Short mmCIF file of C-alpha atoms in Angstrom, two decimals:
data_model
loop_
_atom_site.label_atom_id
_atom_site.label_comp_id
_atom_site.label_asym_id
_atom_site.label_seq_id
_atom_site.Cartn_x
_atom_site.Cartn_y
_atom_site.Cartn_z
CA MET A 18 239.34 -24.32 79.04
CA GLN A 19 240.58 -25.85 82.26
CA ILE A 20 238.61 -28.88 83.07
CA TYR A 21 239.35 -30.42 86.76
CA GLY A 22 238.43 -33.79 87.05
CA ASP A 23 239.32 -37.19 88.11
CA ASP A 24 240.70 -39.85 85.62
CA ARG A 25 239.09 -42.65 87.55
CA SER A 26 235.47 -40.68 87.47
CA GLY A 27 233.19 -41.65 84.45
CA ASN A 28 231.50 -38.09 85.05
CA CYS A 29 234.64 -36.48 84.51
CA LEU A 30 235.81 -38.84 81.60
CA LYS A 31 232.55 -37.99 79.79
CA VAL A 32 233.71 -34.51 79.63
CA ARG A 33 237.21 -35.20 78.67
CA TRP A 34 235.81 -37.69 75.87
CA THR A 35 233.26 -34.82 74.73
CA ALA A 36 235.94 -32.04 74.36
CA GLU A 37 238.40 -34.53 72.62
CA HIS A 38 235.34 -35.99 70.29
CA LEU A 39 234.96 -32.08 69.41
CA ASN A 40 238.46 -31.13 68.79
CA LEU A 41 238.04 -28.40 71.68
CA PRO A 42 241.57 -27.58 73.29
CA TYR A 43 241.50 -27.84 76.89
CA VAL A 44 244.23 -28.21 79.94
CA TRP A 45 243.46 -31.11 82.14
CA HIS A 46 243.88 -30.61 85.89
CA GLU A 47 243.87 -34.12 87.77
CA VAL A 48 241.89 -33.66 91.32
CA LEU A 49 241.67 -37.01 93.11
CA ALA A 50 238.06 -36.52 94.93
CA LEU A 51 238.71 -39.43 97.05
CA THR A 52 241.76 -37.88 98.84
CA GLY A 53 240.24 -34.86 99.67
CA GLN A 54 241.48 -32.66 97.30
CA THR A 55 238.05 -31.14 96.31
CA ALA A 56 237.66 -29.79 99.89
CA SER A 57 240.57 -27.27 99.60
CA PRO A 58 239.39 -23.62 99.61
CA GLU A 59 240.97 -23.34 96.21
CA PHE A 60 238.86 -25.99 94.70
CA ARG A 61 235.71 -24.71 96.15
CA ALA A 62 236.24 -21.30 94.70
CA LEU A 63 235.66 -23.07 91.31
CA ASN A 64 232.91 -25.19 92.72
CA PRO A 65 231.26 -24.41 96.04
CA PHE A 66 229.72 -28.13 96.02
CA GLY A 67 233.25 -29.82 96.01
CA GLN A 68 232.77 -32.31 93.19
CA VAL A 69 234.55 -32.99 90.11
CA PRO A 70 234.31 -32.40 87.06
CA VAL A 71 234.30 -28.53 86.95
CA VAL A 72 235.35 -26.40 83.69
CA ARG A 73 236.76 -22.68 83.86
CA PHE A 74 236.54 -21.28 80.83
CA ASP A 75 238.71 -18.40 79.29
CA ASP A 76 236.27 -15.66 80.57
CA GLY A 77 236.64 -16.95 83.91
CA ARG A 78 233.19 -18.54 84.32
CA THR A 79 232.64 -21.84 85.47
CA LEU A 80 230.37 -24.83 84.88
CA ALA A 81 229.95 -27.83 87.01
CA GLN A 82 227.72 -31.31 86.45
CA SER A 83 229.14 -33.74 83.92
CA ASN A 84 225.59 -33.87 81.90
CA ALA A 85 225.65 -29.76 82.17
CA ILE A 86 228.82 -29.53 80.99
CA ILE A 87 228.82 -31.98 78.00
CA LEU A 88 225.57 -30.61 76.68
CA TYR A 89 227.19 -26.93 76.82
CA LEU A 90 230.29 -28.06 74.97
CA ALA A 91 228.16 -29.98 72.26
CA GLU A 92 225.86 -27.17 71.65
CA GLY A 93 225.16 -27.11 67.72
CA SER A 94 227.29 -30.34 66.96
CA SER A 95 225.94 -33.53 65.88
CA LEU A 96 226.13 -35.15 69.40
CA ILE A 97 222.85 -33.24 70.13
CA PRO A 98 219.97 -34.60 67.77
CA ALA A 99 218.21 -31.73 65.60
CA ASP A 100 214.98 -33.74 65.74
CA ALA A 101 213.27 -32.38 68.68
CA PHE A 102 211.77 -35.81 69.84
CA ASP A 103 215.28 -37.35 69.69
CA ARG A 104 216.72 -34.59 71.56
CA ALA A 105 213.86 -35.06 74.27
CA LYS A 106 214.61 -38.89 74.26
CA MET A 107 218.64 -37.81 74.55
CA PHE A 108 217.60 -35.65 77.73
CA GLU A 109 215.55 -38.77 79.05
CA TRP A 110 218.65 -40.92 79.02
CA LEU A 111 220.77 -38.21 79.99
CA PHE A 112 218.56 -37.54 83.37
CA TRP A 113 218.18 -41.74 83.68
CA GLU A 114 221.89 -41.91 83.80
CA GLN A 115 222.26 -39.57 86.80
CA TYR A 116 219.43 -40.36 88.47
CA SER A 117 218.89 -44.43 88.00
CA HIS A 118 222.46 -45.56 86.35
CA GLU A 119 225.31 -43.67 88.25
CA VAL A 120 224.13 -43.97 91.85
CA VAL A 121 224.22 -47.72 91.03
CA ILE A 122 226.62 -48.97 88.60
CA ALA A 123 229.48 -46.34 89.69
CA VAL A 124 228.68 -46.27 93.38
CA ARG A 125 229.38 -50.34 93.32
CA ARG A 126 232.43 -49.64 91.15
CA ALA A 127 233.76 -47.10 93.59
CA LYS A 128 233.37 -49.10 96.62
CA VAL A 129 234.69 -52.17 94.91
CA HIS A 130 237.45 -50.80 92.70
CA LEU A 131 238.37 -47.63 94.18
CA LEU A 132 237.84 -48.02 97.86
CA GLY A 133 238.68 -51.97 97.92
CA GLN A 134 235.41 -52.62 100.05
CA THR A 135 234.17 -56.23 100.78
CA ASP A 136 230.61 -57.37 99.32
CA ALA A 137 229.76 -57.43 103.18
CA GLU A 138 230.54 -53.74 103.49
CA ILE A 139 228.53 -52.82 100.33
CA ASP A 140 224.98 -52.07 100.31
CA PRO A 141 223.60 -55.66 99.02
CA SER A 142 220.87 -54.28 96.99
CA LEU A 143 223.54 -52.59 94.47
CA LEU A 144 224.20 -55.70 92.70
CA PRO A 145 220.96 -56.75 91.70
CA ARG A 146 219.78 -53.41 91.18
CA GLY A 147 222.54 -52.83 88.63
CA GLN A 148 222.10 -56.19 87.17
CA VAL A 149 218.41 -55.14 86.26
CA ILE A 150 219.55 -51.67 84.99
CA LEU A 151 222.18 -53.44 82.86
CA ALA A 152 219.65 -55.62 81.09
CA ARG A 153 217.32 -52.67 80.38
CA MET A 154 220.31 -51.48 78.52
CA ASP A 155 221.04 -54.23 76.83
CA GLU A 156 217.21 -54.88 75.67
CA HIS A 157 217.26 -51.19 74.49
CA LEU A 158 220.54 -51.80 72.50
CA SER A 159 219.22 -55.23 71.23
CA GLU A 160 217.16 -53.41 68.58
CA ARG A 161 219.40 -50.64 67.59
CA ASP A 162 223.16 -49.54 67.44
CA TRP A 163 222.48 -46.05 69.73
CA PHE A 164 220.48 -44.98 72.71
CA VAL A 165 218.70 -42.60 70.50
CA GLY A 166 218.49 -42.24 66.70
CA THR A 167 220.56 -43.47 64.48
CA ALA A 168 224.06 -42.24 65.44
CA PHE A 169 225.92 -41.57 68.56
CA THR A 170 224.91 -38.99 70.77
CA LEU A 171 225.37 -37.55 74.23
CA ALA A 172 223.05 -39.97 75.42
CA ASP A 173 225.74 -42.56 74.28
CA MET A 174 228.51 -40.49 75.81
CA ALA A 175 226.86 -40.41 78.93
CA LEU A 176 226.24 -43.90 79.56
CA LEU A 177 229.57 -45.25 78.25
CA PRO A 178 232.09 -44.58 80.98
CA TYR A 179 230.39 -46.26 83.98
CA THR A 180 228.98 -49.05 81.90
CA ARG A 181 232.64 -49.81 80.09
CA PHE A 182 233.98 -50.09 83.64
CA ALA A 183 230.95 -52.13 85.33
CA ASP A 184 232.95 -55.09 85.40
CA GLN A 185 235.31 -53.22 88.24
CA GLY A 186 232.22 -53.24 90.41
CA GLY A 187 231.08 -56.72 90.03
CA PHE A 188 228.91 -56.70 87.54
CA GLU A 189 229.37 -59.53 84.64
CA LEU A 190 229.10 -57.51 81.26
CA HIS A 191 229.82 -60.88 79.46
CA ARG A 192 225.89 -61.44 80.20
CA TYR A 193 224.82 -58.53 78.27
CA PRO A 194 225.95 -59.22 74.52
CA ALA A 195 224.07 -55.84 72.93
CA ILE A 196 225.99 -53.59 75.50
CA GLN A 197 229.35 -55.23 74.60
CA ALA A 198 228.79 -54.67 70.93
CA TRP A 199 227.47 -51.09 71.84
CA ILE A 200 230.82 -50.43 74.21
CA LYS A 201 232.93 -51.17 70.91
CA ARG A 202 231.15 -49.15 68.48
CA CYS A 203 231.46 -46.38 71.02
CA GLU A 204 235.26 -46.92 71.32
CA GLY A 205 235.56 -47.12 67.61
CA VAL A 206 233.59 -43.55 67.61
CA LEU A 207 235.80 -41.79 70.13
CA GLY A 208 239.30 -43.75 69.11
CA LEU A 209 239.44 -45.32 72.58
CA PRO A 210 241.51 -48.55 73.04
CA ALA A 211 239.48 -51.93 73.58
CA LEU A 212 239.18 -52.94 77.19
#
């Protein structure tokens, strides 16, 4: 399995972490999204949308979109709940992560940390919107260890990368103790070094 991704991208990290957690062998190809590498004809042959991550399997098939990839990789594993309702709740968080969380937390982090933009150059609504998102997550986690059910699932995998690096976007994670405790639990499950 060949994974094409940018190590600075949470969407790419969730694919890498899923493969590693499930002991799936892969070869990582670093593709720097912000330098135009995803616009090359070679990359567009893998993913016409020009986005990372994308996976090429041994049979030549390719799959893009991070949550589609992790769902495919985790098929039949404990990362996808067996209970139908818990599985639906996992999907609910996966959709929310891409529709509400990533477009705020990840975008602000990219602008601050990767592009070096100042607050004056960044949409001023991103910071307060992100604080609402993080408060919602913190409230949810204040009553449970994991986003869905009683174990680490793809809901946690999907939400972890950009939340874990939210400080790099100017979000003050120390204000969210339940999120901080959840990040530590996730790091323990995945064997990640503490930040």
